[in-house]
Short mmCIF file of C-alpha atoms and ligand atoms in Angstrom, two decimals:
data_model
loop_
_atom_site.label_atom_id
_atom_site.label_comp_id
_atom_site.label_asym_id
_atom_site.label_seq_id
_atom_site.Cartn_x
_atom_site.Cartn_y
_atom_site.Cartn_z
CA UNK A 126 21.12 175.83 -89.45
CA UNK A 127 22.69 173.71 -86.74
CA UNK A 128 25.95 172.51 -88.14
CA UNK A 129 26.77 169.83 -85.68
CA UNK A 130 24.74 166.70 -85.19
CA UNK A 131 25.04 163.77 -82.84
CA UNK A 132 26.90 161.97 -85.63
CA UNK A 133 29.79 164.41 -85.31
CA UNK A 134 30.45 163.59 -81.66
CA UNK A 135 32.40 160.81 -80.02
CA UNK A 136 29.84 159.26 -77.69
CA UNK A 137 31.77 156.32 -76.28
CA UNK A 138 31.44 156.19 -72.51
CA UNK A 139 29.96 159.69 -72.45
CA UNK A 140 26.92 160.73 -70.46
CA UNK A 141 24.66 162.09 -73.20
CA UNK A 142 22.06 164.44 -71.74
CA UNK A 143 19.26 164.45 -74.29
CA UNK A 144 16.16 166.65 -74.50
CA UNK A 145 13.33 164.72 -76.08
CA UNK A 146 9.65 165.47 -76.55
CA UNK A 147 7.73 162.83 -74.62
CA UNK A 148 4.73 165.11 -74.15
CA UNK A 149 2.33 162.28 -74.98
CA UNK A 150 -1.39 161.94 -74.33
CA UNK A 151 -2.31 159.75 -71.35
CA UNK A 152 -5.50 157.80 -70.62
CA UNK A 153 -7.49 158.34 -67.42
CA UNK A 154 -5.56 155.54 -65.77
CA UNK A 155 -2.32 157.24 -66.86
CA UNK A 156 -1.30 154.88 -69.67
CA UNK A 157 0.35 156.28 -72.80
CA UNK A 158 -2.49 156.44 -75.34
CA UNK A 159 -0.37 157.52 -78.32
CA UNK A 160 3.36 156.75 -78.36
CA UNK A 161 4.14 158.51 -81.67
CA UNK A 162 6.42 161.02 -80.01
CA UNK A 163 8.29 158.37 -78.06
CA UNK A 164 8.84 156.35 -81.23
CA UNK A 165 10.04 159.47 -83.03
CA UNK A 166 12.92 159.80 -80.55
CA UNK A 167 14.04 156.16 -80.86
CA UNK A 168 16.51 156.59 -83.75
CA UNK A 169 18.58 159.10 -81.79
CA UNK A 170 18.42 157.15 -78.54
CA UNK A 171 19.35 153.93 -80.33
CA UNK A 172 22.15 155.69 -82.19
CA UNK A 173 23.61 156.86 -78.87
CA UNK A 174 23.27 153.42 -77.32
CA UNK A 175 24.87 151.70 -80.33
CA UNK A 176 27.78 154.10 -79.92
CA UNK A 177 28.30 153.10 -76.29
CA UNK A 178 26.88 156.21 -74.69
CA UNK A 179 25.07 156.50 -71.38
CA UNK A 180 21.79 158.23 -72.14
CA UNK A 181 20.01 160.62 -69.79
CA UNK A 182 16.65 161.80 -71.08
CA UNK A 183 14.77 164.98 -70.20
CA UNK A 184 11.20 165.80 -71.21
CA UNK A 185 8.16 167.73 -70.14
CA UNK A 186 4.64 166.34 -69.96
CA UNK A 187 1.57 168.57 -69.86
CA UNK A 188 1.49 171.83 -68.00
CA UNK A 189 2.20 171.28 -64.30
CA UNK A 190 3.37 174.91 -64.07
CA UNK A 191 6.11 174.29 -61.55
CA UNK A 192 4.03 171.98 -59.34
CA UNK A 193 4.69 168.33 -58.69
CA UNK A 194 1.63 166.54 -60.06
CA UNK A 195 1.43 162.77 -59.70
CA UNK A 196 -0.73 162.45 -62.81
CA UNK A 197 2.01 164.11 -64.88
CA UNK A 198 4.92 161.96 -63.74
CA UNK A 199 6.87 160.20 -66.47
CA UNK A 200 6.52 156.68 -65.05
CA UNK A 201 4.21 155.36 -67.75
CA UNK A 202 6.45 156.97 -70.37
CA UNK A 203 9.36 155.08 -68.81
CA UNK A 204 7.36 151.85 -69.12
CA UNK A 205 6.48 152.39 -72.75
CA UNK A 206 10.01 153.48 -73.64
CA UNK A 207 11.42 150.33 -71.98
CA UNK A 208 9.10 148.22 -74.15
CA UNK A 209 10.06 150.06 -77.31
CA UNK A 210 13.79 149.90 -76.61
CA UNK A 211 13.63 146.34 -75.40
CA UNK A 212 15.59 147.21 -72.30
CA UNK A 213 14.79 148.50 -68.83
CA UNK A 214 14.93 152.28 -68.65
CA UNK A 215 15.86 153.66 -65.24
CA UNK A 216 14.08 156.64 -63.75
CA UNK A 217 14.53 159.15 -60.96
CA UNK A 218 11.78 161.31 -59.45
CA UNK A 219 13.74 164.52 -59.86
CA UNK A 220 15.74 166.38 -62.52
CA UNK A 221 18.49 167.94 -60.42
CA UNK A 222 20.15 167.23 -57.08
CA UNK A 223 21.99 164.33 -55.56
CA UNK A 224 19.63 161.48 -56.56
CA UNK A 225 19.70 162.53 -60.17
CA UNK A 226 23.46 163.03 -60.08
CA UNK A 227 24.06 159.61 -58.48
CA UNK A 228 21.77 157.92 -61.00
CA UNK A 229 23.52 159.59 -63.92
CA UNK A 230 27.01 158.82 -62.57
CA UNK A 231 25.97 155.23 -61.90
CA UNK A 232 24.99 154.48 -65.51
CA UNK A 233 27.09 152.09 -67.51
CA UNK A 234 27.51 152.23 -71.29
CA UNK A 235 24.27 151.33 -73.08
CA UNK A 236 22.00 152.23 -70.18
CA UNK A 237 19.18 154.79 -70.25
CA UNK A 238 17.97 157.03 -67.44
CA UNK A 239 14.79 159.10 -67.62
CA UNK A 240 14.52 162.20 -65.44
CA UNK A 241 11.21 163.39 -64.00
CA UNK A 242 8.98 165.91 -65.79
CA UNK A 243 11.16 169.02 -66.16
CA UNK A 244 8.15 171.30 -65.83
CA UNK A 245 7.78 170.28 -62.18
CA UNK A 246 10.34 173.08 -61.76
CA UNK A 247 9.32 176.71 -62.40
CA UNK A 248 12.96 177.30 -63.36
CA UNK A 249 12.46 175.22 -66.51
CA UNK A 250 10.11 177.58 -68.34
CA UNK A 251 11.92 180.60 -66.83
CA UNK A 252 15.13 179.31 -68.41
CA UNK A 253 16.85 179.85 -65.08
CA UNK A 254 20.64 179.62 -65.59
CA UNK A 255 21.29 177.99 -62.22
CA UNK A 256 18.78 175.27 -62.98
CA UNK A 257 20.24 174.80 -66.47
CA UNK A 258 23.69 174.50 -64.95
CA UNK A 259 22.49 171.88 -62.48
CA UNK A 260 20.89 169.90 -65.30
CA UNK A 261 24.15 170.12 -67.22
CA UNK A 262 25.99 168.38 -64.36
CA UNK A 263 24.19 165.18 -65.38
CA UNK A 264 25.85 165.02 -68.79
CA UNK A 265 29.10 165.38 -70.69
CA UNK A 266 27.30 166.32 -73.92
CA UNK A 267 23.93 167.86 -74.69
CA UNK A 268 21.73 166.68 -77.54
CA UNK A 269 18.51 168.41 -78.45
CA UNK A 270 16.12 166.05 -80.21
CA UNK A 271 12.93 167.78 -79.08
CA UNK A 272 11.77 169.60 -82.19
CA UNK A 273 8.30 169.95 -80.66
CA UNK A 274 9.77 172.00 -77.80
CA UNK A 275 12.39 173.93 -79.74
CA UNK A 276 10.21 177.03 -80.12
CA UNK A 277 10.46 177.44 -76.34
CA UNK A 278 13.41 179.14 -74.68
CA UNK A 279 13.36 176.78 -71.71
CA UNK A 280 16.24 175.56 -69.55
CA UNK A 281 16.30 171.96 -70.83
CA UNK A 282 16.03 173.13 -74.45
CA UNK A 283 18.16 176.26 -74.54
CA UNK A 284 19.83 176.91 -71.19
CA UNK A 285 21.79 173.66 -70.95
CA UNK A 286 23.57 174.43 -74.23
CA UNK A 287 25.50 177.16 -72.38
CA UNK A 288 27.27 174.60 -70.24
CA UNK A 289 27.91 171.57 -72.46
CA UNK A 290 29.06 170.79 -75.99
CA UNK A 291 25.73 170.71 -77.83
CA UNK A 292 24.41 169.18 -81.04
CA UNK A 293 21.18 168.22 -82.78
CA UNK A 294 19.69 164.75 -82.60
CA UNK A 295 18.55 162.86 -85.68
CA UNK A 296 14.88 163.81 -85.39
CA UNK A 297 15.70 167.48 -84.93
CA UNK A 298 18.03 167.32 -87.94
CA UNK A 299 15.34 165.71 -90.08
CA UNK A 300 12.85 168.44 -89.14
CA UNK A 301 15.41 171.17 -89.84
CA UNK A 302 16.29 169.68 -93.21
CA UNK A 303 12.68 169.62 -94.40
CA UNK A 304 11.81 173.09 -93.18
CA UNK A 305 15.03 174.59 -94.55
CA UNK A 306 14.27 172.95 -97.89
CA UNK A 307 10.78 174.51 -97.88
CA UNK A 308 11.98 177.96 -96.94
CA UNK A 309 15.36 178.22 -98.69
CA UNK A 310 15.48 175.76 -101.53
CA UNK A 311 12.03 174.50 -102.53
CA UNK A 312 11.40 172.34 -105.57
CA UNK A 313 9.10 174.17 -107.99
CA UNK A 314 6.24 174.23 -108.58
CA UNK A 315 5.83 174.58 -104.83
CA UNK A 316 2.29 174.84 -103.48
CA UNK A 317 1.01 175.44 -99.97
CA UNK A 318 -2.32 174.20 -98.65
CA UNK A 319 -3.53 176.15 -95.66
CA UNK A 320 -6.59 175.41 -93.62
CA UNK A 321 -7.52 174.96 -90.02
CA UNK A 322 -9.48 177.04 -87.64
CA UNK A 323 -8.44 180.65 -87.77
CA UNK A 324 -6.81 183.23 -90.01
CA UNK A 325 -5.33 184.87 -86.93
CA UNK A 326 -3.26 181.74 -86.17
CA UNK A 327 -1.80 181.66 -89.67
CA UNK A 328 -1.20 185.27 -90.73
CA UNK A 329 2.57 185.10 -90.50
CA UNK A 330 2.63 181.67 -92.13
CA UNK A 331 0.68 182.98 -95.11
CA UNK A 332 2.91 186.05 -95.41
CA UNK A 333 6.09 184.05 -95.23
CA UNK A 334 4.92 181.32 -97.59
CA UNK A 335 3.95 183.95 -100.14
CA UNK A 336 7.70 184.58 -100.42
CA UNK A 337 8.50 181.03 -101.41
CA UNK A 338 5.41 179.17 -102.60
CA UNK A 339 4.08 179.57 -106.14
CA UNK A 340 0.43 179.25 -105.12
CA UNK A 341 -1.58 179.00 -101.92
CA UNK A 342 -4.77 176.96 -101.60
CA UNK A 343 -6.97 177.97 -98.69
CA UNK A 344 -9.67 175.83 -97.10
CA UNK A 345 -10.95 175.08 -93.62
CA UNK A 346 -12.38 177.62 -91.21
CA UNK A 347 -10.11 180.43 -92.32
CA UNK A 348 -11.33 180.29 -95.93
CA UNK A 349 -14.60 182.02 -94.97
CA UNK A 350 -12.94 185.20 -93.76
CA UNK A 351 -11.16 185.33 -97.13
CA UNK A 352 -14.40 184.68 -99.03
CA UNK A 353 -16.15 187.37 -97.00
CA UNK A 354 -13.35 189.76 -97.94
CA UNK A 355 -14.15 188.99 -101.59
CA UNK A 356 -17.77 189.89 -100.95
CA UNK A 357 -19.11 186.34 -100.89
CA UNK A 358 -22.07 185.46 -98.60
CA UNK A 359 -20.81 183.00 -96.00
CA UNK A 360 -23.94 182.42 -93.87
CA UNK A 361 -23.00 181.50 -90.31
CA UNK A 362 -19.61 180.00 -91.24
CA UNK A 363 -16.54 180.74 -89.19
CA UNK A 364 -15.73 184.43 -89.52
CA UNK A 365 -13.12 186.62 -87.95
CA UNK A 366 -14.73 189.98 -88.46
CA UNK A 367 -11.62 191.90 -87.43
CA UNK A 368 -9.46 189.99 -89.95
CA UNK A 369 -11.47 190.73 -93.09
CA UNK A 370 -9.32 193.73 -93.92
CA UNK A 371 -6.18 191.71 -93.32
CA UNK A 372 -7.46 188.93 -95.59
CA UNK A 373 -7.98 191.59 -98.25
CA UNK A 374 -4.41 192.84 -97.74
CA UNK A 375 -3.00 189.33 -97.95
CA UNK A 376 -4.82 188.75 -101.22
CA UNK A 377 -3.49 192.06 -102.56
CA UNK A 378 0.00 191.11 -101.43
CA UNK A 379 -0.31 187.80 -103.26
CA UNK A 380 -1.46 189.56 -106.38
CA UNK A 381 1.50 191.95 -106.22
CA UNK A 382 3.81 189.01 -106.02
CA UNK A 383 2.04 187.29 -108.87
CA UNK A 384 1.01 184.39 -106.64
CA UNK A 385 -2.37 182.78 -106.93
CA UNK A 386 -4.59 182.31 -103.89
CA UNK A 387 -7.17 179.60 -104.51
CA UNK A 388 -10.36 179.68 -102.41
CA UNK A 389 -13.26 177.20 -102.20
CA UNK A 390 -15.98 177.33 -104.89
CA UNK A 391 -18.58 175.28 -103.09
CA UNK A 392 -19.18 173.89 -99.63
CA UNK A 393 -20.68 171.25 -97.42
CA UNK A 394 -22.94 173.02 -94.94
CA UNK A 395 -24.97 172.19 -91.84
CA UNK A 396 -27.29 174.08 -89.53
CA UNK A 397 -25.51 172.89 -86.44
CA UNK A 398 -22.00 171.50 -85.94
CA UNK A 399 -22.65 168.09 -84.47
CA UNK A 400 -22.24 164.44 -85.28
CA UNK A 401 -25.17 163.25 -87.38
CA UNK A 402 -26.17 166.74 -88.56
CA UNK A 403 -27.88 166.79 -91.96
CA UNK A 404 -25.36 167.90 -94.56
CA UNK A 405 -26.16 169.86 -97.68
CA UNK A 406 -24.12 170.87 -100.72
CA UNK A 407 -24.16 174.51 -101.72
CA UNK A 408 -22.39 176.60 -104.33
CA UNK A 409 -20.18 179.60 -103.73
CA UNK A 410 -22.71 181.65 -101.73
CA UNK A 411 -23.73 180.15 -98.40
CA UNK A 412 -27.38 180.66 -97.36
CA UNK A 413 -28.24 182.47 -94.14
CA UNK A 414 -27.95 180.34 -91.02
CA UNK A 415 -25.85 177.63 -92.70
CA UNK A 416 -22.34 176.77 -91.55
CA UNK A 417 -19.65 175.50 -93.92
CA UNK A 418 -17.92 172.49 -92.43
CA UNK A 419 -16.04 171.09 -95.42
CA UNK A 420 -15.01 172.01 -98.96
CA UNK A 421 -17.46 170.90 -101.62
CA UNK A 422 -16.92 168.50 -104.50
CA UNK A 423 -16.15 171.13 -107.13
CA UNK A 424 -13.55 172.59 -104.80
CA UNK A 425 -11.96 169.18 -104.31
CA UNK A 426 -11.67 168.81 -108.08
CA UNK A 427 -10.30 172.34 -108.37
CA UNK A 428 -7.71 171.73 -105.64
CA UNK A 429 -6.60 168.49 -107.31
CA UNK A 430 -6.23 170.29 -110.63
CA UNK A 431 -4.21 173.04 -108.95
CA UNK A 432 -1.98 170.51 -107.18
CA UNK A 433 -1.37 167.94 -109.87
CA UNK A 434 1.94 169.29 -111.21
CA UNK A 435 3.43 170.03 -107.77
CA UNK A 436 7.03 169.10 -107.08
CA UNK A 437 6.72 170.22 -103.49
CA UNK A 438 3.73 170.68 -101.18
CA UNK A 439 3.48 171.91 -97.62
CA UNK A 440 0.15 171.40 -95.91
CA UNK A 441 -0.96 173.00 -92.70
CA UNK A 442 -4.53 172.92 -91.48
CA UNK A 443 -7.42 170.52 -92.19
CA UNK A 444 -9.87 171.59 -94.92
CA UNK A 445 -12.93 170.81 -92.84
CA UNK A 446 -14.01 169.87 -89.34
CA UNK A 447 -12.31 166.48 -89.70
CA UNK A 448 -13.09 165.44 -86.13
CA UNK A 449 -16.60 164.63 -87.40
CA UNK A 450 -16.50 161.85 -90.01
CA UNK A 451 -19.18 163.39 -92.26
CA UNK A 452 -17.18 166.61 -92.51
CA UNK A 453 -13.81 164.96 -93.12
CA UNK A 454 -14.20 163.79 -96.71
CA UNK A 455 -12.77 166.90 -98.37
CA UNK A 456 -9.59 166.65 -96.33
CA UNK A 457 -9.42 162.92 -96.99
CA UNK A 458 -9.92 163.27 -100.73
CA UNK A 459 -7.12 165.81 -101.00
CA UNK A 460 -4.84 163.66 -98.83
CA UNK A 461 -5.58 160.61 -101.00
CA UNK A 462 -4.90 162.60 -104.13
CA UNK A 463 -1.60 163.93 -102.76
CA UNK A 464 -0.60 160.40 -101.83
CA UNK A 465 -0.34 159.72 -105.57
CA UNK A 466 1.45 162.96 -106.52
CA UNK A 467 5.19 162.52 -106.85
CA UNK A 468 6.45 165.46 -104.87
CA UNK A 469 8.16 166.33 -101.63
CA UNK A 470 5.15 166.48 -99.31
CA UNK A 471 5.42 167.95 -95.83
CA UNK A 472 2.73 168.15 -93.17
CA UNK A 473 3.00 170.77 -90.43
CA UNK A 474 0.61 171.58 -87.59
CA UNK A 475 -0.57 169.44 -84.71
CA UNK A 476 -4.13 168.89 -85.87
CA UNK A 477 -3.11 168.28 -89.47
CA UNK A 478 -0.61 165.64 -88.36
CA UNK A 479 -3.26 164.04 -86.12
CA UNK A 480 -5.65 164.07 -89.07
CA UNK A 481 -3.17 162.29 -91.37
CA UNK A 482 -2.51 159.74 -88.64
CA UNK A 483 -6.21 159.19 -88.12
CA UNK A 484 -6.60 158.54 -91.85
CA UNK A 485 -3.70 156.09 -91.65
CA UNK A 486 -1.76 157.87 -94.37
CA UNK A 487 1.47 158.70 -92.56
CA UNK A 488 3.61 156.72 -95.01
CA UNK A 489 2.16 158.61 -97.99
CA UNK A 490 3.96 161.82 -97.06
CA UNK A 491 7.65 162.68 -97.10
CA UNK A 492 7.60 164.20 -93.66
CA UNK A 493 5.03 164.73 -90.92
CA UNK A 494 6.39 167.25 -88.50
CA UNK A 495 6.39 166.16 -84.86
CA UNK A 496 6.02 169.75 -83.67
CA UNK A 497 2.70 171.56 -83.95
CA UNK A 498 3.60 175.00 -82.61
CA UNK A 499 7.24 174.60 -83.59
CA UNK A 500 6.39 173.79 -87.21
CA UNK A 501 4.14 176.86 -87.45
CA UNK A 502 6.83 179.13 -86.03
CA UNK A 503 9.34 177.67 -88.46
CA UNK A 504 6.98 178.31 -91.38
CA UNK A 505 6.49 181.86 -90.09
CA UNK A 506 10.21 182.33 -90.66
CA UNK A 507 11.09 182.59 -86.99
CA UNK A 508 14.37 181.25 -85.67
CA UNK A 509 13.51 178.62 -83.06
CA UNK A 510 15.38 179.26 -79.79
CA UNK A 511 16.28 175.59 -79.33
CA UNK A 512 17.96 175.52 -82.73
CA UNK A 513 19.57 178.95 -82.29
CA UNK A 514 21.11 177.77 -79.00
CA UNK A 515 22.90 174.90 -80.76
CA UNK A 516 24.14 177.23 -83.44
CA UNK A 517 25.44 179.79 -80.97
CA UNK A 518 27.20 177.10 -79.05
CA UNK A 519 28.92 175.88 -82.19
CA UNK A 520 29.78 179.32 -83.54
CA UNK A 521 31.08 180.77 -80.31
P1 ADP B 802 -3.05 172.79 -87.04
O1 ADP B 802 -3.08 172.36 -85.59
O2 ADP B 802 -2.73 171.64 -87.96
O3 ADP B 802 -2.19 174.00 -87.26
P2 ADP B 802 -5.46 174.29 -86.71
O4 ADP B 802 -5.34 174.17 -85.24
O5 ADP B 802 -5.24 175.62 -87.32
O6 ADP B 802 -4.54 173.20 -87.45
O7 ADP B 802 -6.92 173.88 -87.19
C1 ADP B 802 -7.53 172.66 -86.83
C2 ADP B 802 -8.98 172.88 -86.58
O8 ADP B 802 -9.61 173.57 -87.64
C3 ADP B 802 -9.70 171.58 -86.43
O9 ADP B 802 -10.12 171.43 -85.09
C4 ADP B 802 -10.90 171.72 -87.38
O10 ADP B 802 -12.12 171.27 -86.83
C5 ADP B 802 -10.96 173.21 -87.62
N1 ADP B 802 -11.67 173.52 -88.87
C6 ADP B 802 -11.43 173.04 -90.09
N2 ADP B 802 -12.35 173.47 -90.97
C7 ADP B 802 -13.21 174.24 -90.28
C8 ADP B 802 -14.40 174.95 -90.61
N3 ADP B 802 -14.89 174.94 -91.84
N4 ADP B 802 -15.03 175.64 -89.63
C9 ADP B 802 -14.54 175.64 -88.39
N5 ADP B 802 -13.44 174.98 -88.00
C10 ADP B 802 -12.77 174.28 -88.93
MG1 MG B 803 -4.12 173.12 -83.89
#
């Protein structure tokens, strides 16, 4: 766990080089269509500004793969950030070199400079030490506040920490605190809800959570591979044929550990996955040709019963194809139920977070992780390189 945070550093007059995650969706005319990630970085930026720092921000946007792409420049991010901060944010069209250096040196206390998309440089994803060193020339201190990028060993996330005093920003700290609580010191009973598209994406998450959670509820696309492994007919529902054996092993592992795995009892099915498809309710067995797109009503009641005494819940993966309104009610019903349960409730996973936002229930949960891939890797028990880099810096 990163020991040092931005609060432990004297920021006055310092150039604070900060990695943030401004990888936001853009509209066709390149406007920021969802500024959640920008807003998530505001507490740390404001904290630095209130403490008389000069702030230099680094972020990636999309996957330019080392090419300069005009549609992936950070200009509209600069505009939105200026609005949110209520002050003009400066920007340069590069990340290293004389222009960037001059702009950084020219800042006065309380000013903010945004560098260009770091992934315009191939050296970023290669974690090239020379590039990291050049980035480091723009700051006196390095702050990582980009939880959503911390599972990547990239120059602006990891490399820079070799050259500057480094610490975690407030958002990164908040993420670390929740995930450490889940993995090291959960409140019991602690239940995990896992759903989403595929078993293969979540194998390590299931294994690792079996060490700490008291019970795992499984829904969504991956439930059908588990049901198949129990010998249940699943019609044409999502199946990973080559993961049936693994599903069986995971269920055996759970049993050995005395942990319950709860699977759906009934389903909402269609003949074709499309908006407006005729939905049908079926019991445990799914008829030939039918595709399960949501958990059924009995399952919703069962899940609520299984969750009602929770003191802590982590939820990753929607329980149905929530992108289509008619298939989203199972997920919504469970979310609405959890809203009323007094427990520490954490949402991980990009689609699950988007789903909770879409349902306008963000404030009903203790923490919605800002990192999709990063939150999964954390739940898998992996050490995220961006966090490890801060730790190494502080230990050594
Ligand atoms: P996260 O990003 O939160 O980790 P995933 O990417 O694993 O979640 O899963 C999200 C996807 O799972 C959604 O696009 C959703 O449509 C899909 N999904 C949920 N239930 C089903 C189902 N029954 N069949 C097929 N796909 C499903
Ligand atoms: Mg996803």
